[in-house]
């Protein structure tokens, strides 16, 4: 939910009460296609190859133009979200849940341990880059968020 201050700012940006509501809806996009990173965008379902390719291009464009990638209970794509954000210098936040060790048996923490538990997955993701942080969210269950605030890259 937006604060009253945020709603006022949005109304100024888009002109009027209805413009503010439209602007708040346009601030984010919930992408329901399976995500495998920019190079491995996957789109499931029974659709034609043309529709599948169109969906891949749309998803890739959203990822390239967004400011932040978020994965809450993202299951298999958790690491792909982190890797894509790092590669494209994007901010991200993921709440890792399921480890799926059988899908990635080669994952190892910096000290060589296999990644088999959620705490190990959190550590493994945090070890990918020194700018990655971890925090505990104020609720029960899987509540460790791994995140990064991207810094603008220096212009050459």
Short mmCIF file of the C-alpha atoms (twelve columns), coordinates in Angstrom:
data_MODEL
# 
_entry.id   MODEL 
# 
loop_
_atom_site.group_PDB 
_atom_site.id 
_atom_site.type_symbol 
_atom_site.label_atom_id 
_atom_site.label_alt_id 
_atom_site.label_comp_id 
_atom_site.label_asym_id 
_atom_site.label_seq_id 
_atom_site.Cartn_x 
_atom_site.Cartn_y 
_atom_site.Cartn_z 
_atom_site.pdbx_PDB_model_num 
ATOM 1   C CA . UNK A 1   0.000  0.000   0.000   1 
ATOM 2   C CA . UNK A 2   1.171  3.497   -0.780  1 
ATOM 3   C CA . UNK A 3   1.457  6.197   1.836   1 
ATOM 4   C CA . UNK A 4   -0.552 9.387   1.394   1 
ATOM 5   C CA . UNK A 5   2.705  11.189  0.549   1 
ATOM 6   C CA . UNK A 6   3.466  8.661   -2.212  1 
ATOM 7   C CA . UNK A 7   -0.075 8.972   -3.609  1 
ATOM 8   C CA . UNK A 8   0.237  12.782  -3.703  1 
ATOM 9   C CA . UNK A 9   3.558  12.483  -5.544  1 
ATOM 10  C CA . UNK A 10  2.018  10.107  -8.090  1 
ATOM 11  C CA . UNK A 11  -0.965 12.423  -8.630  1 
ATOM 12  C CA . UNK A 12  1.434  15.288  -9.376  1 
ATOM 13  C CA . UNK A 13  3.312  13.104  -11.855 1 
ATOM 14  C CA . UNK A 14  0.225  11.982  -13.750 1 
ATOM 15  C CA . UNK A 15  -2.245 14.785  -13.111 1 
ATOM 16  C CA . UNK A 16  -5.194 14.240  -10.788 1 
ATOM 17  C CA . UNK A 17  -6.585 11.430  -8.676  1 
ATOM 18  C CA . UNK A 18  -7.227 8.943   -11.509 1 
ATOM 19  C CA . UNK A 19  -3.844 9.658   -13.052 1 
ATOM 20  C CA . UNK A 20  -2.230 8.844   -9.713  1 
ATOM 21  C CA . UNK A 21  -3.970 5.472   -9.551  1 
ATOM 22  C CA . UNK A 22  -2.900 4.649   -13.097 1 
ATOM 23  C CA . UNK A 23  0.660  5.730   -12.331 1 
ATOM 24  C CA . UNK A 24  0.834  3.508   -9.237  1 
ATOM 25  C CA . UNK A 25  -0.275 0.511   -11.323 1 
ATOM 26  C CA . UNK A 26  2.378  1.358   -13.924 1 
ATOM 27  C CA . UNK A 27  5.188  1.470   -11.337 1 
ATOM 28  C CA . UNK A 28  5.683  -2.286  -11.440 1 
ATOM 29  C CA . UNK A 29  4.900  -5.304  -13.548 1 
ATOM 30  C CA . UNK A 30  4.233  -8.765  -12.172 1 
ATOM 31  C CA . UNK A 31  5.805  -11.141 -14.677 1 
ATOM 32  C CA . UNK A 32  4.141  -14.532 -14.535 1 
ATOM 33  C CA . UNK A 33  6.341  -16.259 -17.113 1 
ATOM 34  C CA . UNK A 34  8.979  -18.669 -15.807 1 
ATOM 35  C CA . UNK A 35  12.225 -16.761 -15.383 1 
ATOM 36  C CA . UNK A 36  15.592 -18.203 -16.278 1 
ATOM 37  C CA . UNK A 37  17.586 -14.989 -16.554 1 
ATOM 38  C CA . UNK A 38  17.934 -12.762 -19.601 1 
ATOM 39  C CA . UNK A 39  19.721 -15.445 -21.589 1 
ATOM 40  C CA . UNK A 40  17.400 -18.217 -20.451 1 
ATOM 41  C CA . UNK A 41  13.941 -16.686 -20.314 1 
ATOM 42  C CA . UNK A 42  11.437 -19.512 -20.328 1 
ATOM 43  C CA . UNK A 43  7.767  -19.391 -21.183 1 
ATOM 44  C CA . UNK A 44  5.614  -22.428 -20.515 1 
ATOM 45  C CA . UNK A 45  2.149  -23.474 -21.551 1 
ATOM 46  C CA . UNK A 46  0.677  -24.744 -24.771 1 
ATOM 47  C CA . UNK A 47  1.193  -21.828 -27.144 1 
ATOM 48  C CA . UNK A 48  2.631  -21.480 -30.599 1 
ATOM 49  C CA . UNK A 49  6.351  -20.939 -31.087 1 
ATOM 50  C CA . UNK A 50  5.597  -17.431 -32.395 1 
ATOM 51  C CA . UNK A 51  3.645  -16.559 -29.231 1 
ATOM 52  C CA . UNK A 52  6.386  -18.096 -27.089 1 
ATOM 53  C CA . UNK A 53  9.044  -15.998 -28.830 1 
ATOM 54  C CA . UNK A 54  6.942  -12.842 -28.450 1 
ATOM 55  C CA . UNK A 55  6.524  -13.577 -24.710 1 
ATOM 56  C CA . UNK A 56  10.296 -14.153 -24.324 1 
ATOM 57  C CA . UNK A 57  11.063 -10.825 -25.977 1 
ATOM 58  C CA . UNK A 58  8.505  -8.991  -23.830 1 
ATOM 59  C CA . UNK A 59  9.854  -10.560 -20.638 1 
ATOM 60  C CA . UNK A 60  13.459 -9.779  -21.616 1 
ATOM 61  C CA . UNK A 61  12.495 -6.161  -22.357 1 
ATOM 62  C CA . UNK A 62  10.796 -5.804  -18.956 1 
ATOM 63  C CA . UNK A 63  13.887 -7.203  -17.235 1 
ATOM 64  C CA . UNK A 64  16.261 -4.915  -19.146 1 
ATOM 65  C CA . UNK A 65  14.217 -1.748  -18.471 1 
ATOM 66  C CA . UNK A 66  13.181 -2.315  -14.845 1 
ATOM 67  C CA . UNK A 67  15.025 -0.805  -11.917 1 
ATOM 68  C CA . UNK A 68  14.622 -3.711  -9.485  1 
ATOM 69  C CA . UNK A 69  14.068 -7.467  -9.699  1 
ATOM 70  C CA . UNK A 70  12.083 -9.050  -6.862  1 
ATOM 71  C CA . UNK A 71  11.540 -12.716 -6.130  1 
ATOM 72  C CA . UNK A 72  9.377  -13.746 -3.190  1 
ATOM 73  C CA . UNK A 73  9.312  -17.513 -2.714  1 
ATOM 74  C CA . UNK A 74  10.671 -17.684 -6.245  1 
ATOM 75  C CA . UNK A 75  11.797 -21.328 -6.003  1 
ATOM 76  C CA . UNK A 76  14.074 -22.340 -8.905  1 
ATOM 77  C CA . UNK A 77  14.625 -18.842 -10.418 1 
ATOM 78  C CA . UNK A 78  16.032 -17.348 -7.200  1 
ATOM 79  C CA . UNK A 79  19.663 -17.632 -8.295  1 
ATOM 80  C CA . UNK A 80  18.829 -16.544 -11.856 1 
ATOM 81  C CA . UNK A 81  17.236 -13.361 -10.452 1 
ATOM 82  C CA . UNK A 82  20.404 -12.591 -8.466  1 
ATOM 83  C CA . UNK A 83  22.746 -13.388 -11.376 1 
ATOM 84  C CA . UNK A 84  20.690 -11.353 -13.840 1 
ATOM 85  C CA . UNK A 85  20.537 -8.369  -11.485 1 
ATOM 86  C CA . UNK A 86  24.314 -8.505  -11.001 1 
ATOM 87  C CA . UNK A 87  24.978 -8.857  -14.742 1 
ATOM 88  C CA . UNK A 88  22.659 -5.946  -15.621 1 
ATOM 89  C CA . UNK A 89  23.608 -3.822  -12.565 1 
ATOM 90  C CA . UNK A 90  20.062 -3.858  -11.167 1 
ATOM 91  C CA . UNK A 91  18.855 -3.681  -7.612  1 
ATOM 92  C CA . UNK A 92  17.209 -6.871  -6.397  1 
ATOM 93  C CA . UNK A 93  15.537 -8.519  -3.435  1 
ATOM 94  C CA . UNK A 94  14.846 -12.234 -3.099  1 
ATOM 95  C CA . UNK A 95  13.427 -14.253 -0.244  1 
ATOM 96  C CA . UNK A 96  14.948 -17.700 -0.780  1 
ATOM 97  C CA . UNK A 97  12.830 -20.631 0.245   1 
ATOM 98  C CA . UNK A 98  13.299 -24.003 -1.392  1 
ATOM 99  C CA . UNK A 99  16.887 -25.036 -2.147  1 
ATOM 100 C CA . UNK A 100 16.307 -27.684 -4.875  1 
ATOM 101 C CA . UNK A 101 19.700 -29.235 -4.172  1 
ATOM 102 C CA . UNK A 102 18.997 -32.054 -6.642  1 
ATOM 103 C CA . UNK A 103 18.764 -29.485 -9.492  1 
ATOM 104 C CA . UNK A 104 22.068 -27.758 -8.604  1 
ATOM 105 C CA . UNK A 105 24.325 -30.300 -6.871  1 
ATOM 106 C CA . UNK A 106 27.421 -28.294 -7.876  1 
ATOM 107 C CA . UNK A 107 26.478 -25.243 -5.746  1 
ATOM 108 C CA . UNK A 108 29.133 -24.695 -3.100  1 
ATOM 109 C CA . UNK A 109 29.667 -22.016 -0.476  1 
ATOM 110 C CA . UNK A 110 33.039 -20.257 -0.379  1 
ATOM 111 C CA . UNK A 111 34.307 -22.837 2.131   1 
ATOM 112 C CA . UNK A 112 33.386 -25.710 -0.235  1 
ATOM 113 C CA . UNK A 113 30.219 -26.935 1.488   1 
ATOM 114 C CA . UNK A 114 27.317 -28.190 -0.611  1 
ATOM 115 C CA . UNK A 115 24.255 -25.939 -0.576  1 
ATOM 116 C CA . UNK A 116 21.521 -28.133 0.903   1 
ATOM 117 C CA . UNK A 117 19.682 -25.870 3.351   1 
ATOM 118 C CA . UNK A 118 18.023 -22.468 3.103   1 
ATOM 119 C CA . UNK A 119 20.625 -20.799 5.383   1 
ATOM 120 C CA . UNK A 120 23.352 -22.205 3.124   1 
ATOM 121 C CA . UNK A 121 21.510 -20.883 0.064   1 
ATOM 122 C CA . UNK A 122 21.306 -17.421 1.655   1 
ATOM 123 C CA . UNK A 123 25.054 -17.549 2.380   1 
ATOM 124 C CA . UNK A 124 25.820 -18.801 -1.155  1 
ATOM 125 C CA . UNK A 125 23.829 -15.943 -2.714  1 
ATOM 126 C CA . UNK A 126 25.461 -13.339 -0.442  1 
ATOM 127 C CA . UNK A 127 28.914 -14.615 -1.438  1 
ATOM 128 C CA . UNK A 128 28.281 -13.800 -5.102  1 
ATOM 129 C CA . UNK A 129 29.172 -10.109 -4.676  1 
ATOM 130 C CA . UNK A 130 30.398 -7.924  -1.794  1 
ATOM 131 C CA . UNK A 131 27.511 -5.472  -2.371  1 
ATOM 132 C CA . UNK A 132 24.881 -8.120  -1.524  1 
ATOM 133 C CA . UNK A 133 23.277 -7.832  1.917   1 
ATOM 134 C CA . UNK A 134 20.951 -9.960  4.018   1 
ATOM 135 C CA . UNK A 135 18.274 -8.943  6.498   1 
ATOM 136 C CA . UNK A 136 15.517 -10.583 8.513   1 
ATOM 137 C CA . UNK A 137 11.941 -9.577  7.716   1 
ATOM 138 C CA . UNK A 138 9.498  -9.176  10.638  1 
ATOM 139 C CA . UNK A 139 7.313  -12.249 10.132  1 
ATOM 140 C CA . UNK A 140 7.370  -16.016 10.732  1 
ATOM 141 C CA . UNK A 141 8.632  -18.573 8.225   1 
ATOM 142 C CA . UNK A 142 11.108 -17.950 5.427   1 
ATOM 143 C CA . UNK A 143 12.014 -14.388 6.326   1 
ATOM 144 C CA . UNK A 144 15.608 -13.885 5.185   1 
ATOM 145 C CA . UNK A 145 15.807 -11.336 2.368   1 
ATOM 146 C CA . UNK A 146 18.908 -11.162 0.199   1 
ATOM 147 C CA . UNK A 147 19.176 -7.814  -1.538  1 
ATOM 148 C CA . UNK A 148 21.383 -5.317  -3.300  1 
ATOM 149 C CA . UNK A 149 21.042 -1.629  -4.087  1 
ATOM 150 C CA . UNK A 150 22.665 -1.159  -7.482  1 
ATOM 151 C CA . UNK A 151 25.043 1.755   -7.832  1 
ATOM 152 C CA . UNK A 152 25.150 3.688   -11.102 1 
ATOM 153 C CA . UNK A 153 28.072 2.580   -13.225 1 
ATOM 154 C CA . UNK A 154 30.730 5.190   -13.946 1 
ATOM 155 C CA . UNK A 155 30.525 6.609   -17.458 1 
ATOM 156 C CA . UNK A 156 33.632 5.979   -19.558 1 
# 
